[in-house]
PDB file of C-alpha atoms in Angstrom:
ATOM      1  CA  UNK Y 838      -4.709  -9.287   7.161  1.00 44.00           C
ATOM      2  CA  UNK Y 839      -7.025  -5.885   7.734  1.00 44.00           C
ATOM      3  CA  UNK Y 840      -9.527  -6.494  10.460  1.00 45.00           C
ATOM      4  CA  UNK Y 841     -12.984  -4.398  11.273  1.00 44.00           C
ATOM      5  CA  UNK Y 842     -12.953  -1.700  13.353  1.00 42.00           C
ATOM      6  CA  UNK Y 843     -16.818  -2.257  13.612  1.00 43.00           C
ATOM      7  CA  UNK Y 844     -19.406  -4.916  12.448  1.00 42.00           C
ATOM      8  CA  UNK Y 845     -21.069  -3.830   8.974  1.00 40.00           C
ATOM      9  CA  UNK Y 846     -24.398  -3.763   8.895  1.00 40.00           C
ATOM     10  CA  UNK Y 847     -27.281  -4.349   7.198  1.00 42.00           C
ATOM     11  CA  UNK Y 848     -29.765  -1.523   8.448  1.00 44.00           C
ATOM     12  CA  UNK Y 849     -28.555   2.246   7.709  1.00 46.00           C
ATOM     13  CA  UNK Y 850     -27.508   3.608  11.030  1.00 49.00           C
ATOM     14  CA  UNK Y 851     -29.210   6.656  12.296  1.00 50.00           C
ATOM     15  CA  UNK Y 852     -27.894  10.454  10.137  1.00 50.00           C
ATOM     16  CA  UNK Y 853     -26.674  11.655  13.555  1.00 53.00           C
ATOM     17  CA  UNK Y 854     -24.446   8.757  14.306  1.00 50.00           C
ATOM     18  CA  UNK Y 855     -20.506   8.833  13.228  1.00 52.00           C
ATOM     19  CA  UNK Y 856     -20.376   7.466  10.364  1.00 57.00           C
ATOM     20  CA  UNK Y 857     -19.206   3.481  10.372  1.00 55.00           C
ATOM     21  CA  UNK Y 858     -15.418   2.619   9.083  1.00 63.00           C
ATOM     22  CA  UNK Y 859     -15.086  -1.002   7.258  1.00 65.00           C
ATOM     23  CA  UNK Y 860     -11.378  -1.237   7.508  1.00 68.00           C
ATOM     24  CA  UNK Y 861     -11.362  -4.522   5.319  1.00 72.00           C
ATOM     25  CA  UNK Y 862     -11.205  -5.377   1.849  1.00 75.00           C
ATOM     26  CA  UNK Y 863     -14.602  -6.424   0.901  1.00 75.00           C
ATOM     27  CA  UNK Y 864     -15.020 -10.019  -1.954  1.00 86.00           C
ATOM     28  CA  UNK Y 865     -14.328  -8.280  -5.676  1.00 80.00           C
ATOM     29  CA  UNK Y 866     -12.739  -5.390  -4.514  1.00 80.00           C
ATOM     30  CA  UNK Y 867     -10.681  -4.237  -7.125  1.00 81.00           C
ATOM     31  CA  UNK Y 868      -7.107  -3.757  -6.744  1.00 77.00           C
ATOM     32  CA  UNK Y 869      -6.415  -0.573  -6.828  1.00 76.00           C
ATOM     33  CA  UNK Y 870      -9.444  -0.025  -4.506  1.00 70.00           C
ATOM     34  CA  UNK Y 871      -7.593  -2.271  -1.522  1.00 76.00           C
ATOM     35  CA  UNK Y 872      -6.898  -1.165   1.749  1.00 71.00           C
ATOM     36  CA  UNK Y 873      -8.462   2.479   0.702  1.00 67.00           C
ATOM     37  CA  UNK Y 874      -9.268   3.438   4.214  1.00 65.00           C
ATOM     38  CA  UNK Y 875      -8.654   6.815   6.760  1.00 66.00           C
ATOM     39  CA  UNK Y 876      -5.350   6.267   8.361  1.00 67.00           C
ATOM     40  CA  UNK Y 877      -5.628   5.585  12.201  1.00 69.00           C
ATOM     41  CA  UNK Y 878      -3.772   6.710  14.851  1.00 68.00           C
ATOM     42  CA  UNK Y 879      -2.012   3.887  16.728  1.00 59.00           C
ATOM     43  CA  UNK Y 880      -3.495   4.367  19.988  1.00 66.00           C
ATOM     44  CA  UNK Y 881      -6.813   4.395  18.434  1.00 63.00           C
ATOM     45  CA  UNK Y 882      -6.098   0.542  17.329  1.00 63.00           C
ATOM     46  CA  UNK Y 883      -7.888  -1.882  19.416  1.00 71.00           C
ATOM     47  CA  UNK Y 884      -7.199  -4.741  17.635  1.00 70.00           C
ATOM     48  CA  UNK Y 885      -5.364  -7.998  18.669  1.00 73.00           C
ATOM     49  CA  UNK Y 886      -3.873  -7.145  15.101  1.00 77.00           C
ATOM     50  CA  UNK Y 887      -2.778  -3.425  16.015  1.00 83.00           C
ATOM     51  CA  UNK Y 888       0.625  -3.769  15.633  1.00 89.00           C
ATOM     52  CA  UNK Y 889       0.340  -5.236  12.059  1.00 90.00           C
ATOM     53  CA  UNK Y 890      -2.114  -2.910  11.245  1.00 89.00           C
ATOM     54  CA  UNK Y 891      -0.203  -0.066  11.805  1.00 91.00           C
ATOM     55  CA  UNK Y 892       2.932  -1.363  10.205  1.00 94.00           C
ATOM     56  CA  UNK Y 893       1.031  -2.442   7.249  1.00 93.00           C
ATOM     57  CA  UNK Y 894      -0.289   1.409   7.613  1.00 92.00           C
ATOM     58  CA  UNK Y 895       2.895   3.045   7.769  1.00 94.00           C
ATOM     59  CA  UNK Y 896       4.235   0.845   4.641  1.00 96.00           C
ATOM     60  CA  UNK Y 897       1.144   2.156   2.269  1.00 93.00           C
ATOM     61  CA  UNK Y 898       1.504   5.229   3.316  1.00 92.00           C
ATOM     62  CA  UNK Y 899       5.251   5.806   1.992  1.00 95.00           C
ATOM     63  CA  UNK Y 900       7.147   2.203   1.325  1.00 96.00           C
ATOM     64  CA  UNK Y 901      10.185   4.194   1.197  1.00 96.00           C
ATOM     65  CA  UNK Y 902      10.321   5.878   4.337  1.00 97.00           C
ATOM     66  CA  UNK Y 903      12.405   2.939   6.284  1.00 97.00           C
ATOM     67  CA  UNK Y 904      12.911   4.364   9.451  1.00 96.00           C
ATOM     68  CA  UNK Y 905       9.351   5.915   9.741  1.00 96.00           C
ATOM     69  CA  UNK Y 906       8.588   2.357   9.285  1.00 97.00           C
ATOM     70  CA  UNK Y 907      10.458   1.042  11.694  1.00 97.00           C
ATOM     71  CA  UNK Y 908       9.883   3.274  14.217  1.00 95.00           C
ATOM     72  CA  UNK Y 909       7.626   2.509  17.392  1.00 92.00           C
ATOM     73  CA  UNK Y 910       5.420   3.740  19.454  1.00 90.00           C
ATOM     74  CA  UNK Y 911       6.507   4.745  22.130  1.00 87.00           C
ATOM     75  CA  UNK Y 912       4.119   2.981  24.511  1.00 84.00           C
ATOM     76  CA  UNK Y 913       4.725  -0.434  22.141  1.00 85.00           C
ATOM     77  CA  UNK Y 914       6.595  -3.521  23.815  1.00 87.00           C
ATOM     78  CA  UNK Y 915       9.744  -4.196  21.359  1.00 92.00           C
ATOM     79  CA  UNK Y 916       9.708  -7.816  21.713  1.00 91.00           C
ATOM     80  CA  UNK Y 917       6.060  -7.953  19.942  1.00 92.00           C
ATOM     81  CA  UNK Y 918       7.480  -5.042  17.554  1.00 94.00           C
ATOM     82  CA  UNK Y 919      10.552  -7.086  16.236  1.00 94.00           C
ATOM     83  CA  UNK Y 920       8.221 -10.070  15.991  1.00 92.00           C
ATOM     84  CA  UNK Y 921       5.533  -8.452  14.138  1.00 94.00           C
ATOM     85  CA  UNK Y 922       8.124  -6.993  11.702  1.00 96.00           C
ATOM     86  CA  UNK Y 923      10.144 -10.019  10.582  1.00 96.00           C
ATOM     87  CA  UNK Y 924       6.158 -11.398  10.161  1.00 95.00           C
ATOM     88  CA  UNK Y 925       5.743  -8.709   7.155  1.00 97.00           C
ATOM     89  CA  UNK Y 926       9.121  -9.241   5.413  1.00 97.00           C
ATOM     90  CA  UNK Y 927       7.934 -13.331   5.722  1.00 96.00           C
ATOM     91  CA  UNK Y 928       4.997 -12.261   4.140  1.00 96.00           C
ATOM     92  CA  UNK Y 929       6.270  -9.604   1.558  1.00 97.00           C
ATOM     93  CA  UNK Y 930       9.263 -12.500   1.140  1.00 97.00           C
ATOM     94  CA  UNK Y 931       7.223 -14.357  -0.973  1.00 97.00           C
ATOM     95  CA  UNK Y 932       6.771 -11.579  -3.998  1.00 97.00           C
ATOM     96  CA  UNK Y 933      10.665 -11.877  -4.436  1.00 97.00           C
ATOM     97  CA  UNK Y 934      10.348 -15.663  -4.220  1.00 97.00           C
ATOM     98  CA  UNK Y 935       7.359 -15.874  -6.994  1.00 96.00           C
ATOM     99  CA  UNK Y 936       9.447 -14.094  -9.021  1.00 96.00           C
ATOM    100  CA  UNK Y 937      12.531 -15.574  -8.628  1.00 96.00           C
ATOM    101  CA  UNK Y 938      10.760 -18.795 -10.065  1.00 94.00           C
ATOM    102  CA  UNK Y 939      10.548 -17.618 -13.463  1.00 90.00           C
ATOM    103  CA  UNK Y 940      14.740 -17.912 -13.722  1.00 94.00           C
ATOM    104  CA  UNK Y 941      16.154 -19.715 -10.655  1.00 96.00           C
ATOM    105  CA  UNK Y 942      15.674 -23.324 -11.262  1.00 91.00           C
ATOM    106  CA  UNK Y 943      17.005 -26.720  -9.827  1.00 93.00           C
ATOM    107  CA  UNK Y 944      19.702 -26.922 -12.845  1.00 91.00           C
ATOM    108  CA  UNK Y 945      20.984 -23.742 -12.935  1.00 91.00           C
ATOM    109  CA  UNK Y 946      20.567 -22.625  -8.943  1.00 95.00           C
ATOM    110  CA  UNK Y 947      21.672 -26.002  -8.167  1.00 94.00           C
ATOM    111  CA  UNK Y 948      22.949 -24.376  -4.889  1.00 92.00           C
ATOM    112  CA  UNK Y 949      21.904 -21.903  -2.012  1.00 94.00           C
ATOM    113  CA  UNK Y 950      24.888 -19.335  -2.797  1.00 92.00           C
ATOM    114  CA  UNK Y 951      25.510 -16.405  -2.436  1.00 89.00           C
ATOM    115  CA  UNK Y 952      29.077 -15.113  -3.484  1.00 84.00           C
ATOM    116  CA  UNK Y 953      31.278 -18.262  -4.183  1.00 81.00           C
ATOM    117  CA  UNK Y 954      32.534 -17.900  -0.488  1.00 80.00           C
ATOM    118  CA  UNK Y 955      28.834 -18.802   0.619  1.00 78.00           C
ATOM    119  CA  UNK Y 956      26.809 -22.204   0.175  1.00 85.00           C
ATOM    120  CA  UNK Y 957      24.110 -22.424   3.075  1.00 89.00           C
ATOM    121  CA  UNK Y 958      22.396 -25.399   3.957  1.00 88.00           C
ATOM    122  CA  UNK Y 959      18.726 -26.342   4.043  1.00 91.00           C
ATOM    123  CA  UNK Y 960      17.500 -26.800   7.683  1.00 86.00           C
ATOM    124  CA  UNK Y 961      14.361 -27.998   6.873  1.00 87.00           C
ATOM    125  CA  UNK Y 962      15.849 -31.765   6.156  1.00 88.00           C
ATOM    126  CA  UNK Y 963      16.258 -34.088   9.382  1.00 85.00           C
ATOM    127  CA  UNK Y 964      19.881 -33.176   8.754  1.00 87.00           C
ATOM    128  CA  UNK Y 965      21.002 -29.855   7.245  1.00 87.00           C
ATOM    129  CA  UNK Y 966      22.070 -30.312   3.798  1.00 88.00           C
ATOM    130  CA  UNK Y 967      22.118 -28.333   0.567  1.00 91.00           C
ATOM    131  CA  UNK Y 968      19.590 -27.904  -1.535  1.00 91.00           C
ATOM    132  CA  UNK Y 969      18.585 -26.064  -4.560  1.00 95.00           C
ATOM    133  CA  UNK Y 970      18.259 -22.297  -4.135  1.00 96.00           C
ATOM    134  CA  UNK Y 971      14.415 -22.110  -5.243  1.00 96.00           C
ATOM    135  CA  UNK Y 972      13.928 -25.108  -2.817  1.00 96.00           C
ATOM    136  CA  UNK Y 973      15.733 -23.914   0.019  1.00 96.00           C
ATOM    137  CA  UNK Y 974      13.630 -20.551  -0.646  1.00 96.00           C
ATOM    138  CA  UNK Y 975      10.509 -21.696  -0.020  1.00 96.00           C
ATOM    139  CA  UNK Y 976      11.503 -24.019   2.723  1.00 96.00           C
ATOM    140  CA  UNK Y 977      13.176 -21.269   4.608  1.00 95.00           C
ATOM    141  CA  UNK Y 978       9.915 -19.258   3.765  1.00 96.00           C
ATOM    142  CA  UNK Y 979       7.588 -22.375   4.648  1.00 96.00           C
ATOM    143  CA  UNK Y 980      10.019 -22.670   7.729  1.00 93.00           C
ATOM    144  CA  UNK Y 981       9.705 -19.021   9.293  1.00 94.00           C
ATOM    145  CA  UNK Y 982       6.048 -19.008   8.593  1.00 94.00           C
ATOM    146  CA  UNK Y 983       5.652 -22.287  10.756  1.00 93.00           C
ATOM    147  CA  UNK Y 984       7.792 -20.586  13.854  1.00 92.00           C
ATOM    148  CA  UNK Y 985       6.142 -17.185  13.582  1.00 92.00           C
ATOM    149  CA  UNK Y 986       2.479 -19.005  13.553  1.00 90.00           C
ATOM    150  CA  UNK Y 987       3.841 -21.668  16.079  1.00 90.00           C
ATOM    151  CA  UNK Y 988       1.278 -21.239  19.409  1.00 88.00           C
ATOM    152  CA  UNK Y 989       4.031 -23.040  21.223  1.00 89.00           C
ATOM    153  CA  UNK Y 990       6.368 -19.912  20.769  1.00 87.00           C
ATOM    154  CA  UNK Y 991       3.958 -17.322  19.752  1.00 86.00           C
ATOM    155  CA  UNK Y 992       0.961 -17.795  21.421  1.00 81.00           C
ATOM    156  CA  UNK Y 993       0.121 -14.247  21.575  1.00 77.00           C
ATOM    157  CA  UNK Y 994       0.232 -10.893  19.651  1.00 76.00           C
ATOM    158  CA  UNK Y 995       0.489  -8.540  22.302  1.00 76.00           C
ATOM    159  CA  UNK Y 996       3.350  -9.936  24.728  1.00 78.00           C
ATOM    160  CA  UNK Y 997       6.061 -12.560  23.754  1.00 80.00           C
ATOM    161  CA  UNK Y 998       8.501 -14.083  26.272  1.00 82.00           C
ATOM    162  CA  UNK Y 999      11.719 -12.862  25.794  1.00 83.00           C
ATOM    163  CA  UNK Y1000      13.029 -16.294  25.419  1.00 81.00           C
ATOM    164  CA  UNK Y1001      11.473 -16.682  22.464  1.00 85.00           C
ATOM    165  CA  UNK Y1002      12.026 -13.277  21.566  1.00 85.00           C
ATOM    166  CA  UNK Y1003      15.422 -14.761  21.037  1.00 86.00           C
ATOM    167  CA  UNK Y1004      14.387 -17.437  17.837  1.00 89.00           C
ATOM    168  CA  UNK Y1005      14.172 -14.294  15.454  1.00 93.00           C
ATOM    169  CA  UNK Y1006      17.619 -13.749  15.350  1.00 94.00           C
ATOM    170  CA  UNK Y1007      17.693 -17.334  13.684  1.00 92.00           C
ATOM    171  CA  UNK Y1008      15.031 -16.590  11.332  1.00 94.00           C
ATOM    172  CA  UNK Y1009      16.748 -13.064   9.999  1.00 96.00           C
ATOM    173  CA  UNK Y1010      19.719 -15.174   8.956  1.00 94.00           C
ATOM    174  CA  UNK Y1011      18.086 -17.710   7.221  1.00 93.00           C
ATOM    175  CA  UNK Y1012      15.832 -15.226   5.589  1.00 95.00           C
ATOM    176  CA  UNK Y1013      18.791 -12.466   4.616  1.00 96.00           C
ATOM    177  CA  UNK Y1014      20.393 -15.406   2.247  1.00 95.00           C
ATOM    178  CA  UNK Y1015      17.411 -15.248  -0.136  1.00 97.00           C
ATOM    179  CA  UNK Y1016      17.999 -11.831  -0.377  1.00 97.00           C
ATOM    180  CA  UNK Y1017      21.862 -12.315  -0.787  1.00 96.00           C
ATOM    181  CA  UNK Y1018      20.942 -14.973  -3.484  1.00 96.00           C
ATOM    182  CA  UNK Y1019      18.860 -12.794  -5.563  1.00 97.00           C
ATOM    183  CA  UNK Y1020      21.621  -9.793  -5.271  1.00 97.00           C
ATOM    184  CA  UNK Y1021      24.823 -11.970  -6.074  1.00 95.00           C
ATOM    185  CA  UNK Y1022      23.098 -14.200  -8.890  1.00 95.00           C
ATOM    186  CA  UNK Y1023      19.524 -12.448 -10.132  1.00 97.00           C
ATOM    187  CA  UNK Y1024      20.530  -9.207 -10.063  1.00 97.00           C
ATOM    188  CA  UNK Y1025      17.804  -7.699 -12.350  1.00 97.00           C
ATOM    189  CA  UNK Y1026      14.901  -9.006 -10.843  1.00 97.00           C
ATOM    190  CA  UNK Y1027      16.789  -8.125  -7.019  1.00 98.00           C
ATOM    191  CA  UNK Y1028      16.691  -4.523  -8.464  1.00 98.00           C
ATOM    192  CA  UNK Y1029      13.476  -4.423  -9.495  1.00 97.00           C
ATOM    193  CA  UNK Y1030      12.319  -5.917  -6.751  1.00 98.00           C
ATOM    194  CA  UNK Y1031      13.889  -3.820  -4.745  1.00 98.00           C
ATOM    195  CA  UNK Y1032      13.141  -0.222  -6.557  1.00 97.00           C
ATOM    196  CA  UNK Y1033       9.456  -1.209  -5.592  1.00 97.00           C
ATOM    197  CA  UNK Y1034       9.217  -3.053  -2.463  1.00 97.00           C
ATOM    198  CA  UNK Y1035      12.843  -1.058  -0.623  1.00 98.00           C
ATOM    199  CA  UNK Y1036      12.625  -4.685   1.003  1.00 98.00           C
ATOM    200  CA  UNK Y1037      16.094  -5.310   1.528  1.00 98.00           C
ATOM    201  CA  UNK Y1038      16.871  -2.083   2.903  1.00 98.00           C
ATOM    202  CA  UNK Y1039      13.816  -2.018   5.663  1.00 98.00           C
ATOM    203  CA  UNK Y1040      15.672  -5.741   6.423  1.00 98.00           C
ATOM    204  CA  UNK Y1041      19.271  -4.594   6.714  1.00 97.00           C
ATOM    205  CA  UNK Y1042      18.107  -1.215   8.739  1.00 97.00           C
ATOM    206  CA  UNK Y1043      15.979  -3.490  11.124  1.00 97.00           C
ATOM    207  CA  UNK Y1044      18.361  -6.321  11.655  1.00 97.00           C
ATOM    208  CA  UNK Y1045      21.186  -3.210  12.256  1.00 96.00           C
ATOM    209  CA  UNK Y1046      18.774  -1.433  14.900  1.00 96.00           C
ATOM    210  CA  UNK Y1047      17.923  -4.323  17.057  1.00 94.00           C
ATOM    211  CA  UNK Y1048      21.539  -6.334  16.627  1.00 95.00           C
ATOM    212  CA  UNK Y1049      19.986  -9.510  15.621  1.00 95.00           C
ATOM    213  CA  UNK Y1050      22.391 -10.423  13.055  1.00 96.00           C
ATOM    214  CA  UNK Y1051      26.218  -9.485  12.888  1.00 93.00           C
ATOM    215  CA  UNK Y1052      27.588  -6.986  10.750  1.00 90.00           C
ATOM    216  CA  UNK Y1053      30.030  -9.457   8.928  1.00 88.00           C
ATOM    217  CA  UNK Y1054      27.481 -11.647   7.151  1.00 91.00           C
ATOM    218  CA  UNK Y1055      25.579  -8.535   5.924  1.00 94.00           C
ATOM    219  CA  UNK Y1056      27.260  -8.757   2.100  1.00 94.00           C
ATOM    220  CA  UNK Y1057      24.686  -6.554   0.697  1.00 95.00           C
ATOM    221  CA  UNK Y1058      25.622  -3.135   0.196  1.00 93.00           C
ATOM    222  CA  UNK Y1059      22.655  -1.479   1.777  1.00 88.00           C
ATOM    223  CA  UNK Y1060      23.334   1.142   4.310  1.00 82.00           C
ATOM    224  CA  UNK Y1061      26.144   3.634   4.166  1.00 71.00           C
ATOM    225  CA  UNK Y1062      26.671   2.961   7.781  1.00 60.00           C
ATOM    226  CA  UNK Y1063      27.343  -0.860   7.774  1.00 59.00           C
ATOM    227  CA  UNK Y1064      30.863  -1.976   5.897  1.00 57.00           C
ATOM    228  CA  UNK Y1065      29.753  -5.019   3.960  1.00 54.00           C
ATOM    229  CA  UNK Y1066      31.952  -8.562   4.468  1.00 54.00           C
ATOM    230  CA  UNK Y1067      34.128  -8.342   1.703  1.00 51.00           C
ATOM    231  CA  UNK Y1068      34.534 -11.240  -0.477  1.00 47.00           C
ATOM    232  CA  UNK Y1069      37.643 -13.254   0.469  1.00 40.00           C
ATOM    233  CA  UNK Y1070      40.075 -15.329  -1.931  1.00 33.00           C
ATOM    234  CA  UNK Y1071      38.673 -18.820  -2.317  1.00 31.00           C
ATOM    235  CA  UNK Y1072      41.219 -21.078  -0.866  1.00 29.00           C
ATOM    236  CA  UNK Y1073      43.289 -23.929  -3.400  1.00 26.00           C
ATOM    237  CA  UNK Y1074      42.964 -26.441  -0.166  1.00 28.00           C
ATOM    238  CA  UNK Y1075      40.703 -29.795  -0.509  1.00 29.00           C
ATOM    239  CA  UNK Y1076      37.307 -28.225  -0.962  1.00 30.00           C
ATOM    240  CA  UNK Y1077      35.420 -27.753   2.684  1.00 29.00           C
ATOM    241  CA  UNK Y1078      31.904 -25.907   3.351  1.00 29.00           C
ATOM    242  CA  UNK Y1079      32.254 -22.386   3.803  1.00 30.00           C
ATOM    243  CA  UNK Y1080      31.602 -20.174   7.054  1.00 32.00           C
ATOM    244  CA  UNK Y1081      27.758 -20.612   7.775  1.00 31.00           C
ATOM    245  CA  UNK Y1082      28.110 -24.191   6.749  1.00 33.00           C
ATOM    246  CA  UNK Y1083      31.216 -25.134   8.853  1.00 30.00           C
ATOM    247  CA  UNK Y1084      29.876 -23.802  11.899  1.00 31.00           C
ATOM    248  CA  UNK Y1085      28.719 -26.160  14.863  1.00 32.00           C
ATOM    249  CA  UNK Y1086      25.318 -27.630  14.116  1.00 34.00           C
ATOM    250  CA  UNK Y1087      23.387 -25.322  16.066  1.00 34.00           C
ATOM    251  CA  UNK Y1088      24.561 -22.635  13.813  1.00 38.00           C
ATOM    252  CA  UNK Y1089      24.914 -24.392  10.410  1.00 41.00           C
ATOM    253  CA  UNK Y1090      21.006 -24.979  11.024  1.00 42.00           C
ATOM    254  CA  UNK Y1091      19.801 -21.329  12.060  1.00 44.00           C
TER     255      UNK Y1091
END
């Protein structure tokens, strides 16, 4: 969400005063018109909102560029950085998620998969259990938006207690397996996706930079520098859930 860097107003300001930035998207903008502003330094951001507003900055200004992205300044607290990153892939989440509607349904996604080795399960029940993958998408996406909004855990934008610094290692893991569904069973829409938005990449990088998931659930083949989990053989044994699921509740649930 842009903010103002000053009030508009409705009387001309005098010619020799500096000349008034609305850093907002005013009602019937058109789209290719949003978020056409000057570029501002990050230490000239006063905003509660700086840190998003500079991310969001850095994004327009090349979506490509993944570790200018990612990179902070070097007077900005990393707790509030980490947190105010997995807050835009939430929000830029949900464009892979609208379009994964249009082909993963209840009856043919009937599961949250990923390779056959992987079925997750659905946290957002009283008890975990499966569900199907469009469901469990917007749940997980429903999920992390509640958390990262939660004024219990995140009651501010500039500092965050690095105890609850530590609950966005949980999100990241639920949030990876939508992107591990779309690779492994929507592949053309992933790529697209993914060609316009470098999404999963910026995600893999980030998670890899600030260790908040392990390297052997990271089954995409993103980074030349991580070895991806290789598939194992699925064993002929009476069927059991696989590793997420089987995992002591406090871990089948994150």
């Amino acid at each position: 969400m842009a903010a103002a860097v000053a009030d508009s107003t409705t009387s001309a300001p005098p010619t020799d005063s500096p000349k008034v930035i609305f850093r907002g998207n005013f009602p019937g903008t058109k789209t290719t018109d949003f978020n056409q502003w000057p570029n501002l330094d990050f230490e000239d951001m006063d905003s509660t909102l700086a840190v998003q507003q500079y991310i969001q900055q850095t994004i327009r200004r090349d979506v490509s560029d993944v570790e200018a992205i990612l990179k902070s300044p070097e007077t900005q607290d990393e707790g509030v950085w980490k947190y105010e990153h997995l807050r835009q892939f939430s929000m830029e989440l949900n464009g892979l998620a609208v379009l994964l509607q249009g082909e993963c349904n209840p009856k043919m996604c009937t599961q949250m998969t990923a390779t056959e080795q992987w079925i997750f399960l659905c946290a957002a029940h009283k008890t975990p259990k499966e569900c199907p993958a469009i469901d469990y998408t917007r749940h997980t996406l429903d999920g992390a938006a509640c958390l990262l909004n939660s004024n219990k855990y995140f009651p501010s934008r500039i500092s965050i207690k690095e105890c609850f610094v530590a609950k966005l290692a949980s999100v990241c893991r639920r949030v990876y397996r939508i992107f591990s569904h779309a690779y492994f069973h929507h592949r053309v829409l992933f790529d697209a996706f993914e060609a316009e938005t470098h999404l999963c990449r910026r995600f893999t990088t980030y998670v890899v930079k600030y260790d908040l998931m392990a390297k052997e659930v990271l089954i995409i083949p993103m980074l030349d520098s991580v070895d991806v989990a290789q598939p194992t053989p699925i064993s002929t044994s009476p069927p059991s859930f696989t590793p997420l699921a089987t995992l002591p509740k406090s871990e089948s649930e994150a």
